[in-house]
XYZ file of C-alpha atoms in Angstrom:
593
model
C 60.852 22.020 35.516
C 58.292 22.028 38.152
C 57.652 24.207 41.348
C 55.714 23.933 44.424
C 54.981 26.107 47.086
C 56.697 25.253 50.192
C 53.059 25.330 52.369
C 50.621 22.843 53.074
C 47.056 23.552 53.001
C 45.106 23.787 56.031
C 43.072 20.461 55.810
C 39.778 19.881 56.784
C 39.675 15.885 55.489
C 38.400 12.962 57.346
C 39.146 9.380 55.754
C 35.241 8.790 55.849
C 34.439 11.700 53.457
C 36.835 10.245 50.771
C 35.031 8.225 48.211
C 33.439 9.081 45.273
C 29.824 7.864 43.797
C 32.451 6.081 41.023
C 36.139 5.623 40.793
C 38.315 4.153 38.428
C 40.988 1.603 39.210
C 43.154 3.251 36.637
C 45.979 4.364 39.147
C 47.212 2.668 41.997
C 49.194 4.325 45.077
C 52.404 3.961 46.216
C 53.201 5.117 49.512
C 56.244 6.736 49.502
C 55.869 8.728 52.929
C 55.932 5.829 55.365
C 58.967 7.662 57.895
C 59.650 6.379 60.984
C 61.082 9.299 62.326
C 58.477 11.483 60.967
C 54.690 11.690 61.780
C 53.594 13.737 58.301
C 55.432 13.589 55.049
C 54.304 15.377 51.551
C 55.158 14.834 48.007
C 56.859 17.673 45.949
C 58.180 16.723 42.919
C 59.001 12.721 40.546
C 61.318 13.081 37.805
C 60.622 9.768 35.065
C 62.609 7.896 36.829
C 60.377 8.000 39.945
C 62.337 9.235 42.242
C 60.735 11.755 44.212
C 61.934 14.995 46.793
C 59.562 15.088 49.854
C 59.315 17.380 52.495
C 58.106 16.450 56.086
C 57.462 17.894 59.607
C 56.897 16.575 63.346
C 59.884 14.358 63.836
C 59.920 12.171 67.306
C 61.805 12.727 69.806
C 62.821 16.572 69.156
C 66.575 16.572 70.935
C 64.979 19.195 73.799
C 68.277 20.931 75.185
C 66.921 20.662 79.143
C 70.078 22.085 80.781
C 68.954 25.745 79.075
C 65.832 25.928 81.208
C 65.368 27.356 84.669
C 62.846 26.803 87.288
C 60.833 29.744 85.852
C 60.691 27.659 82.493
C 59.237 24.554 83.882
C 56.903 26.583 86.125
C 55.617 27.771 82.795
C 55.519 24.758 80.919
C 53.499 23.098 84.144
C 50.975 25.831 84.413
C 50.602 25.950 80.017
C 49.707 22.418 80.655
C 47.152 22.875 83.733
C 45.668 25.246 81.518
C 45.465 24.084 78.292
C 45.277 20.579 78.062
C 41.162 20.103 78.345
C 41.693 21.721 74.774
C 44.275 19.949 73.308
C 43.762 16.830 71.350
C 45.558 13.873 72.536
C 47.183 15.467 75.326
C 46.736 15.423 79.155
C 47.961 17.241 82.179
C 51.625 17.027 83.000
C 52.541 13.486 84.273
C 55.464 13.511 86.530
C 56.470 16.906 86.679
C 59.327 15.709 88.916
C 60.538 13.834 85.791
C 60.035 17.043 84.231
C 61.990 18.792 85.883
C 64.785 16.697 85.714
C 64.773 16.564 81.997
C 63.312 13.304 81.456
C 59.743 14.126 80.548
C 57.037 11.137 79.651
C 55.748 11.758 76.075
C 52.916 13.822 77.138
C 55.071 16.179 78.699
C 57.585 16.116 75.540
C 54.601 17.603 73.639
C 54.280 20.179 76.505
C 57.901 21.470 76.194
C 57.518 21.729 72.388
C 54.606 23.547 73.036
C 56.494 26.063 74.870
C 59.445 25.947 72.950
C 57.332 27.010 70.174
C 54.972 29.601 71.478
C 58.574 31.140 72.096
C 60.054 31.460 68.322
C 61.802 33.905 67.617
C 62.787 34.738 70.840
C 66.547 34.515 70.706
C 67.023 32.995 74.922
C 65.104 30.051 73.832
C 66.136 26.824 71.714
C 64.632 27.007 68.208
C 61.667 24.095 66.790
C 62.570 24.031 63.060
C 61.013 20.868 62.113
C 60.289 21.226 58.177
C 62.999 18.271 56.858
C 64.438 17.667 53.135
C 64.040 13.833 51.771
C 64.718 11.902 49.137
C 63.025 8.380 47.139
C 65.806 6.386 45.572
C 65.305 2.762 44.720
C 62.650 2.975 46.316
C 63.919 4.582 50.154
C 62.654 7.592 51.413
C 65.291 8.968 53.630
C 66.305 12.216 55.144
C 69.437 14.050 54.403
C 70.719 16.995 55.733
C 71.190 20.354 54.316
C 72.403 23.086 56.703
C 71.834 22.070 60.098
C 74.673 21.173 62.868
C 75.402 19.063 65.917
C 74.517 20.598 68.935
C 77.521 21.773 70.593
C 79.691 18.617 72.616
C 76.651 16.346 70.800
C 76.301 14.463 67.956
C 72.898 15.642 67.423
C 71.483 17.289 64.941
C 69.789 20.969 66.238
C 66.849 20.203 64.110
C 66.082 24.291 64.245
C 66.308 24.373 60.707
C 63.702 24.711 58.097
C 64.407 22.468 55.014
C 62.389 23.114 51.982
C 62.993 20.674 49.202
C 61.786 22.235 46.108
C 62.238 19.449 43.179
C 64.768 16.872 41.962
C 65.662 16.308 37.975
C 65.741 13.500 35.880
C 69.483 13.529 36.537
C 68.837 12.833 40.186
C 69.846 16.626 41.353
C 67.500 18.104 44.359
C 67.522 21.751 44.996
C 65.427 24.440 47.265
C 66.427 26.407 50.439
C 66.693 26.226 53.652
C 67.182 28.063 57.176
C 70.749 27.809 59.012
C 70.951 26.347 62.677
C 70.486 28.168 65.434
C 73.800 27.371 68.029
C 73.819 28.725 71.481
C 76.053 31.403 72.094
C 76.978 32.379 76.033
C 76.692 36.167 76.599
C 77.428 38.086 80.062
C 75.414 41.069 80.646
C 76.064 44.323 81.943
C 74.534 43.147 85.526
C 76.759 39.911 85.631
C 73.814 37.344 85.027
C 74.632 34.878 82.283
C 72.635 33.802 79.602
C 72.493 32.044 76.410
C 71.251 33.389 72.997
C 70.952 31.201 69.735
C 71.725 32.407 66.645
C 72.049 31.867 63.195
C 73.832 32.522 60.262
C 71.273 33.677 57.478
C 67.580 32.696 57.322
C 67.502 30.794 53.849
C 69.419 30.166 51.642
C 69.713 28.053 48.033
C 71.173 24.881 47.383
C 71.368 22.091 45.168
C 73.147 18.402 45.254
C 74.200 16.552 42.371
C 74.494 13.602 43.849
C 71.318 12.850 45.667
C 71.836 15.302 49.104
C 75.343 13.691 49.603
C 77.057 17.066 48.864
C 75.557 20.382 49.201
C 76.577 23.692 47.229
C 75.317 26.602 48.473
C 73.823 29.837 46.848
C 75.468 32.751 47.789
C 73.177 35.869 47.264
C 74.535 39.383 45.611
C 73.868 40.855 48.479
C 77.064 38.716 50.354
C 79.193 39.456 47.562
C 78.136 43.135 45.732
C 77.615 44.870 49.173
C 80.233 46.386 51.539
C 81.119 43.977 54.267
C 79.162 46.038 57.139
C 76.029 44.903 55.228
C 76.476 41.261 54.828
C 74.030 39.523 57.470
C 73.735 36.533 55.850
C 71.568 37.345 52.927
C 68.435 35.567 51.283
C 68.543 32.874 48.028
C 66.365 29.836 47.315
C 66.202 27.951 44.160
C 62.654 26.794 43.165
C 63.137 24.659 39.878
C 65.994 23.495 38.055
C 65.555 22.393 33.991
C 67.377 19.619 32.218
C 69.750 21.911 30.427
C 70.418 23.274 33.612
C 68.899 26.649 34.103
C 68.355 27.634 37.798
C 65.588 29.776 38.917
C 64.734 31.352 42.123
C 64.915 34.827 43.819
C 68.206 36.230 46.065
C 68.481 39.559 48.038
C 70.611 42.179 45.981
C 70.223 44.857 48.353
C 68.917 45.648 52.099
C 66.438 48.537 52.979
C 67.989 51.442 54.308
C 66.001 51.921 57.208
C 66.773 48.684 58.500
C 70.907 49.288 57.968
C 69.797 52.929 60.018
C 68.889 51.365 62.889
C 71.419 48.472 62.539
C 74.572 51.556 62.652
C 72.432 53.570 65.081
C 74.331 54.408 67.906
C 71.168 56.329 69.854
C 68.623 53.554 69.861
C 69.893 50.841 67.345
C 71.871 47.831 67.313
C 75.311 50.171 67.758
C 73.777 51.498 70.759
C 76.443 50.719 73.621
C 74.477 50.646 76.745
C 71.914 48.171 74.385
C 75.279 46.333 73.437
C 75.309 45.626 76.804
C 72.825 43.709 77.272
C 72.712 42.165 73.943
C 74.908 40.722 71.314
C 75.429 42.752 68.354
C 74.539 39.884 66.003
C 71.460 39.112 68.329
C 70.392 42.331 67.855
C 70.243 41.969 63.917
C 68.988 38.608 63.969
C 65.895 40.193 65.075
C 65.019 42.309 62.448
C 66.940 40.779 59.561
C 64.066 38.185 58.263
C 62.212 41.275 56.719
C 64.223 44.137 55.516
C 66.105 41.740 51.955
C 65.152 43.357 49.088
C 65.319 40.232 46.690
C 65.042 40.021 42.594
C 64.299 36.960 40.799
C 67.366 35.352 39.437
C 68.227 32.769 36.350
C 71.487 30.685 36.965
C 73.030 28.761 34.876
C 74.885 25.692 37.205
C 77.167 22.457 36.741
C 78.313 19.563 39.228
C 80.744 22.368 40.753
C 78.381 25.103 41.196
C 77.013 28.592 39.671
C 78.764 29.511 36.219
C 76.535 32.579 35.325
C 73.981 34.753 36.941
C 71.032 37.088 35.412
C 68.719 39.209 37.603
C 65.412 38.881 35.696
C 64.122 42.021 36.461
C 60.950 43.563 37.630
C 57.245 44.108 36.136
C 57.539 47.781 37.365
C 59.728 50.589 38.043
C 58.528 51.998 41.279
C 58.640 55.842 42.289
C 62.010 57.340 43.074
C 60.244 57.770 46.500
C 58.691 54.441 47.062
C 60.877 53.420 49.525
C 58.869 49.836 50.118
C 60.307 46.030 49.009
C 59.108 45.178 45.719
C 58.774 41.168 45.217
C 59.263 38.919 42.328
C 59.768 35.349 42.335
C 60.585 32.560 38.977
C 59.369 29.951 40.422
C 60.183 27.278 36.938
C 61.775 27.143 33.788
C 61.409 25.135 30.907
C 64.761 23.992 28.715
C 64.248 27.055 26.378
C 65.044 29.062 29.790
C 61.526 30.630 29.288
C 61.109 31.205 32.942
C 57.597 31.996 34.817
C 56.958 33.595 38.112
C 55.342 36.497 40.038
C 55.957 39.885 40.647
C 54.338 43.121 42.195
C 52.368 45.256 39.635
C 49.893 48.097 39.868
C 46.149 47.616 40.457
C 45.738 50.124 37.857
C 47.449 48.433 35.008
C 47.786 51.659 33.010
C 49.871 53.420 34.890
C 52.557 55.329 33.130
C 53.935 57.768 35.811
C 53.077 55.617 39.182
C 53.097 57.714 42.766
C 55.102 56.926 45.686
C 51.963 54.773 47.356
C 50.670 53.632 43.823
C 47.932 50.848 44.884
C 49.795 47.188 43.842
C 49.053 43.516 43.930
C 51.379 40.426 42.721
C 50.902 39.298 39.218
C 51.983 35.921 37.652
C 54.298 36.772 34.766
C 56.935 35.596 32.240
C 60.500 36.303 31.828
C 60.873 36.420 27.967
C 63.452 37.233 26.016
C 65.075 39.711 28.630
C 60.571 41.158 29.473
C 59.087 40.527 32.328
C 55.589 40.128 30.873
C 52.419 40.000 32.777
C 49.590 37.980 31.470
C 46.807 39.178 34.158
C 44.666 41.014 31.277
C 42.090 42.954 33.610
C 43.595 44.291 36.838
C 40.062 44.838 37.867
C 38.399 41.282 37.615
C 41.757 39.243 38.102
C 44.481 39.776 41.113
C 46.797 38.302 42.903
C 47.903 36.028 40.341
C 50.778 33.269 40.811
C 52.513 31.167 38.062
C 53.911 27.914 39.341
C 54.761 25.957 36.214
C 55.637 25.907 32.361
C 56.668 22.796 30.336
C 58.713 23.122 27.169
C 56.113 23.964 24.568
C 55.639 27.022 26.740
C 52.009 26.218 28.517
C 52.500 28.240 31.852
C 49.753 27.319 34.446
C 48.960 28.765 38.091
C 46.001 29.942 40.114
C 44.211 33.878 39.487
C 41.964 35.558 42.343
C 38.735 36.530 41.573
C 35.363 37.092 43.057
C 32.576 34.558 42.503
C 29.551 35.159 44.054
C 30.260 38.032 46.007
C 33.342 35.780 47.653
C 37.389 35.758 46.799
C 37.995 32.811 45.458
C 41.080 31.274 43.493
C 40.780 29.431 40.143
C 43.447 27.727 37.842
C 44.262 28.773 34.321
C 46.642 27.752 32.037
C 48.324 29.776 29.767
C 50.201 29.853 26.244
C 53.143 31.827 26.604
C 53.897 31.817 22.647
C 51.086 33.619 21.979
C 51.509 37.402 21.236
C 48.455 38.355 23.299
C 48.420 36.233 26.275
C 45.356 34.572 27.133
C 44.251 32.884 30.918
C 42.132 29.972 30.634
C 40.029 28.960 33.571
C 38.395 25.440 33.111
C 35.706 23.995 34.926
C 36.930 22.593 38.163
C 35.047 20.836 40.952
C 31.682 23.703 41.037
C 31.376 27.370 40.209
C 32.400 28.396 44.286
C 35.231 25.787 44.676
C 38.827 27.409 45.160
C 41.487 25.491 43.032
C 45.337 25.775 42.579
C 47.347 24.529 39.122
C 50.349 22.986 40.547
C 52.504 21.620 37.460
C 51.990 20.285 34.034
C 53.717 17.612 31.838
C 54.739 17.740 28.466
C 51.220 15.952 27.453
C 49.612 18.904 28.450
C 48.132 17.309 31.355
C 47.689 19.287 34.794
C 47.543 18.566 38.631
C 46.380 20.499 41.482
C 44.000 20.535 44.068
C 40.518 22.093 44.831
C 38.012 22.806 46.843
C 35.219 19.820 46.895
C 33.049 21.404 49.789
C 30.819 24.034 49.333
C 30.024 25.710 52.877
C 31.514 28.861 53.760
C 34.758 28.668 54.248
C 36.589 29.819 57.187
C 39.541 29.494 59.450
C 38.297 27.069 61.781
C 35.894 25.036 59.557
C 37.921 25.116 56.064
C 36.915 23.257 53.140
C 38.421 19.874 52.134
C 40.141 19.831 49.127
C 41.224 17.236 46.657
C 43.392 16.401 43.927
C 42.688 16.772 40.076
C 44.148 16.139 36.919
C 43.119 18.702 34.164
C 43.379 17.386 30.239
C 44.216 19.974 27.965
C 43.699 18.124 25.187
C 40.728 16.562 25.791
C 39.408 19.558 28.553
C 38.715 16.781 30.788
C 38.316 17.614 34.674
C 38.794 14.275 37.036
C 38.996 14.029 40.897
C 42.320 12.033 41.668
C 40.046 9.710 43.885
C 38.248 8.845 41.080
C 41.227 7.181 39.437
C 41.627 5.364 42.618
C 39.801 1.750 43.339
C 36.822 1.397 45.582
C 37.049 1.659 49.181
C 41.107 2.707 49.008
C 42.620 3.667 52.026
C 44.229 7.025 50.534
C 42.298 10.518 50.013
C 44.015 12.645 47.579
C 43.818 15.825 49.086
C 46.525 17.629 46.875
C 49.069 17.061 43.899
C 52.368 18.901 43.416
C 53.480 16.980 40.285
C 53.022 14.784 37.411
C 56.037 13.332 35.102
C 55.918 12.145 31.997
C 55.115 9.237 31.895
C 51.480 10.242 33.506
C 52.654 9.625 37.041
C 51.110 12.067 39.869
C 53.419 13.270 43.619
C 50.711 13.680 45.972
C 49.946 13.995 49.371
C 47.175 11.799 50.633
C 45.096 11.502 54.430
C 45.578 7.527 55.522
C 44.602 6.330 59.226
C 47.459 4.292 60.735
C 48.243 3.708 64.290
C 48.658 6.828 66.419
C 52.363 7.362 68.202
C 53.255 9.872 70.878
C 55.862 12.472 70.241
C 58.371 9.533 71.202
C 57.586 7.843 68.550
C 55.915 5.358 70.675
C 52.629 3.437 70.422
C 49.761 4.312 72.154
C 46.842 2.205 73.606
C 43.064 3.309 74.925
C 42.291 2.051 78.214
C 41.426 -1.585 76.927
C 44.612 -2.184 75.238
C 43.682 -1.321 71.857
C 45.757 0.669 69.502
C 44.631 4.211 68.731
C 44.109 5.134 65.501
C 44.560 8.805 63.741
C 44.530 10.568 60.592
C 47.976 11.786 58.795
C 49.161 12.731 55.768
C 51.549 10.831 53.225
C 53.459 11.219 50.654
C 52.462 9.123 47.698
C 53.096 8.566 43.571
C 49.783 7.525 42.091
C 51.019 4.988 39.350
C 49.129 4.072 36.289
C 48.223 0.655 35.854
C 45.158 -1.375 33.652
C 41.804 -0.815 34.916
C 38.245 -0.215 34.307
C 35.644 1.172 35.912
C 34.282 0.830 38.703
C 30.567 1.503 40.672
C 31.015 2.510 44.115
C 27.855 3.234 44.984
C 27.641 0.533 47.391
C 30.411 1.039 49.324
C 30.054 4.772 49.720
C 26.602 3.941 51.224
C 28.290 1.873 53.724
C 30.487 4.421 54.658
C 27.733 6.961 55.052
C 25.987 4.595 57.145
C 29.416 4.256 59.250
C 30.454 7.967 59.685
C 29.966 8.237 62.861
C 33.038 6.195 63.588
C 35.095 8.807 62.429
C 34.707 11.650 64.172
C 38.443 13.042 64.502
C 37.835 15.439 61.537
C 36.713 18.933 63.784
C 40.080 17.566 66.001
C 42.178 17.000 62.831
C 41.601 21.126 61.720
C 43.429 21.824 64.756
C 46.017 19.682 63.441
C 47.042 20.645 59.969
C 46.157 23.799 61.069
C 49.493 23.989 63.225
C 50.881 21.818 60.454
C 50.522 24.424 57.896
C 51.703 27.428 60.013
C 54.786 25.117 59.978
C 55.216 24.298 56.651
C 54.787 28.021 55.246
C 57.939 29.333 53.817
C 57.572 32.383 52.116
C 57.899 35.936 53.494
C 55.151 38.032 54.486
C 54.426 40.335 51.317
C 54.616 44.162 52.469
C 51.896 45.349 50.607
């Protein structure tokens, strides 16, 4: 029953800055992320079984289509790389640029075209970098499996333009989330005779779910690809986020498309229907660029078997806009428990008394509850509390999430939890790691026991020096706060940086920072100039596994590292990194506001 947002956080973490003054050997890890196809993996969801769904990102040796570049391309690529490179981590000026040019680049000058591919997304004449993957842990084998994507045309390879976003998987085994459709090349003459190649794709995201592991996949079909005339189907949006053991689905789809986009699409002066535009351009090329922002989408229940959707309910929204508020309203369920009490977010006003709103009333999102056919939001003063998400809710009906607020003079987000029974509904924000720290309630058990991660730094945040987090478990019961690291023993080689679940039986999906040794974007091994292997920071999927333990002082061997630190001076580099990693791994739409 539990959800996780399909980002990363940007991740200021160094191996060095890991330890605390005392841990407890009370959980041990179990790496669960070690790919070899894949430089970063990170944990989503365990069911009690321990299997796990995992996402990951930078595969090796991306399958670069060479033979859709022309001399202009590589002239490009060559003079990114003469300009760039003294900034880049890791990276050099191009090698052999003959090599290059003949589409067998070293793996410096892989990274290069990558580079380029990717400053171009979005940009229809150039191959797509998906590069966001779906995996699964059975028996203990973390392995891809593929949910949308194609073979390249006269290939059998994979495109790898899709974006995969593994949401969960159930005790049954079942795994479930969304993800993007390939992009193929398609061969278009234009009206001056020059040839070129576009690549499309069918629909941007859409919802599955496989009952048998990833084997087979069975598709969500939105309402808007079934309830809307045919010259309106483009592909449509649906993702499921969480799927309970008496299988209830829960997610969002697009009902309906905003009428100035479907304007412009039939516009025959200007728009996509425009024939001297048609000229140049594909009709469905012409859509593709402007169809990622114009779904209006609903959150949706489902019930599901083996063979697919039985019954549909649109959950409805937190509030009925003005007849002339023409903009996209938002809500999302992102989990449901096995009473189908489902919890989300939605867009509400500022003002939370509004009766009679205007046609620009001021709004924010609010975490809410879908209740006995009520959307209900539990975000009690507008005024001190915003931008609220809900992420989880176990059976007894505890909801938890994160709530913005400003401490200090400075926006910060806090976790709460939440009873959901209760006729006035009440946020709770413990204690986390200090009074400034940003933290984020992930999911929570049927114990009552909740994960998460937090801020543990306290300068000023910002986007090129942002705060390291960690992971935390939160005790209802007991109101106990703990660092994850603290549960680990001394001198581990994991950092807990962030948890995305924790099962019943007390077991935590994380993501952890481990060194290991550095490989180029083949995949390869690489060497200083002595012949020693480089080393570099990543992050891993991991399960962090109860076991017997006691206490432990660390004391000592965080001195040691103190007195060490200089060795490790890859963390200003590494915010680069995840960075980029992040910007990759972010999966929701842009929220009009």
């Amino acid at each position: 029953m539990n959800k996780f947002v399909k980002s990363i956080l940007a991740l200021g973490i160094t191996s060095a800055l890991g330890l605390s003054a005392v841990n407890a050997a009370t959980y041990q890890v179990i790496d669960k992320g070690n790919v070899s196809s894949l430089k970063y993996t990170y944990s989503q969801q365990e069911n009690n079984n321990g299997e796990a769904a995992i996402s990951g990102t930078d595969i090796y040796n991306f399958p670069v289509q060479f033979q859709y570049f022309d001399e202009e391309d590589y002239d490009f690529i060559v003079l990114l790389a003469e300009r760039s490179h003294e900034g880049v981590h890791d990276l050099v000026n191009i090698e052999d640029e003959v090599a290059l040019r003949a589409g067998n680049p070293t793996a410096n000058d892989l990274s290069w075209v990558i580079r380029f591919l990717s400053s171009r997304a979005g940009n229809s004449l150039y191959q797509e970098v998906g590069d966001v993957f779906a995996m699964t842990n059975f028996n203990g084998q973390t392995e891809l499996f593929n949910v949308f994507d194609e073979n390249i045309p006269n290939t059998d390879i994979l495109t790898r333009s899709t974006k995969e976003f593994i949401s969960g998987i159930t005790n049954e085994g079942w795994v479930y989330g969304n993800a993007s459709a390939p992009y193929l090349p398609l061969d278009f003459t234009k009206s001056d005779a020059e040839e070129v190649t576009h690549w499309l794709r069918a629909f941007t995201t859409r919802g599955f779910f496989s009952s048998d592991g990833g084997a087979s996949i069975i598709e969500v079909i939105p309402p808007s690809e079934t309830d809307l005339p045919e010259d309106q189907r483009f592909g449509g949006e649906s993702a499921i986020l969480d799927i309970s053991e008496s299988h209830f689905a829960v997610g969002y789809a697009s009902t309906s498309i905003d009428q100035n986009a479907i304007d412009f699409i039939n516009d025959e002066t200007g728009g996509c229907a425009d024939p001297d535009i048609l000229a140049d351009l594909p009709f469905k090329v012409c859509v593709q660029q402007i169809i990622a922002e114009v779904y209006n989408t609903e959150a949706i229940k489902w019930s599901i078997d083996e063979q697919g959707i039985i019954s549909s309910e649109i959950l409805g929204q937190l509030v009925t806009p003005h007849v002339d508020d023409v903009r996209e309203y938002t809500n999302y369920a992102q989990a449901i428990n096995n009473q189908g009490v489902a919890v989300g977010y939605a867009h509400g006003w500022v003002n939370e008394n509004v009766t009679e709103p205007s046609a620009r009333e001021r709004r924010s999102i609010y975490a809410v509850v879908y209740k006995n056919g009520e959307v209900m939001d539990f975000t009690e003063d507008h005024g001190k509390y915003f931008d609220s998400r809900t992420y989880d809710i176990n059976d007894a009906g505890i909801a938890i999430g994160h709530v913005n607020a400003f401490i200090n003079g400075n926006q910060r987000t806090k976790f709460y939890h939440v009873d959901t029974n209760a006729e006035t509904m009440e946020m709770i924000l413990p204690t986390d790691f200090f009074n400034g720290s940003s933290s984020t309630a992930r999911a929570i058990n049927e114990s009552g026991k909740i994960v998460g991660e937090g801020e543990v730094e306290t300068h000023n945040d910002n986007t090129s020096t942002p705060r390291r987090t960690h992971g935390f478990l939160y005790d209802i019961t007991s109101e106990t706060f703990t660092d994850l690291n603290d549960f680990l023993a001394c001198g581990s080689d994991y950092t807990i940086i962030e948890a995305r679940d924790i099962n019943d039986a007390n077991e935590v999906s994380a993501t952890a920072l481990i060194r290991v040794p550095r490989r180029d974007s083949k995949g390869e091994l690489m060497l200083d100039e002595q012949g020693e292997q480089l080393l570099e920071d990543v992050v891993r999927a991991v399960t962090l596994q109860p076991i017997a333990g006691e206490l432990e002082d660390c004391s000592a061997v965080e001195e040691k590292v103190e007195r060490q630190g200089a060795g490790f001076g890859l963390s200003s580099i590494l915010l680069l990194t995840f960075a980029g990693l992040a910007r990759r791994l972010t999966w929701k739409r842009k929220l009009k506001q």
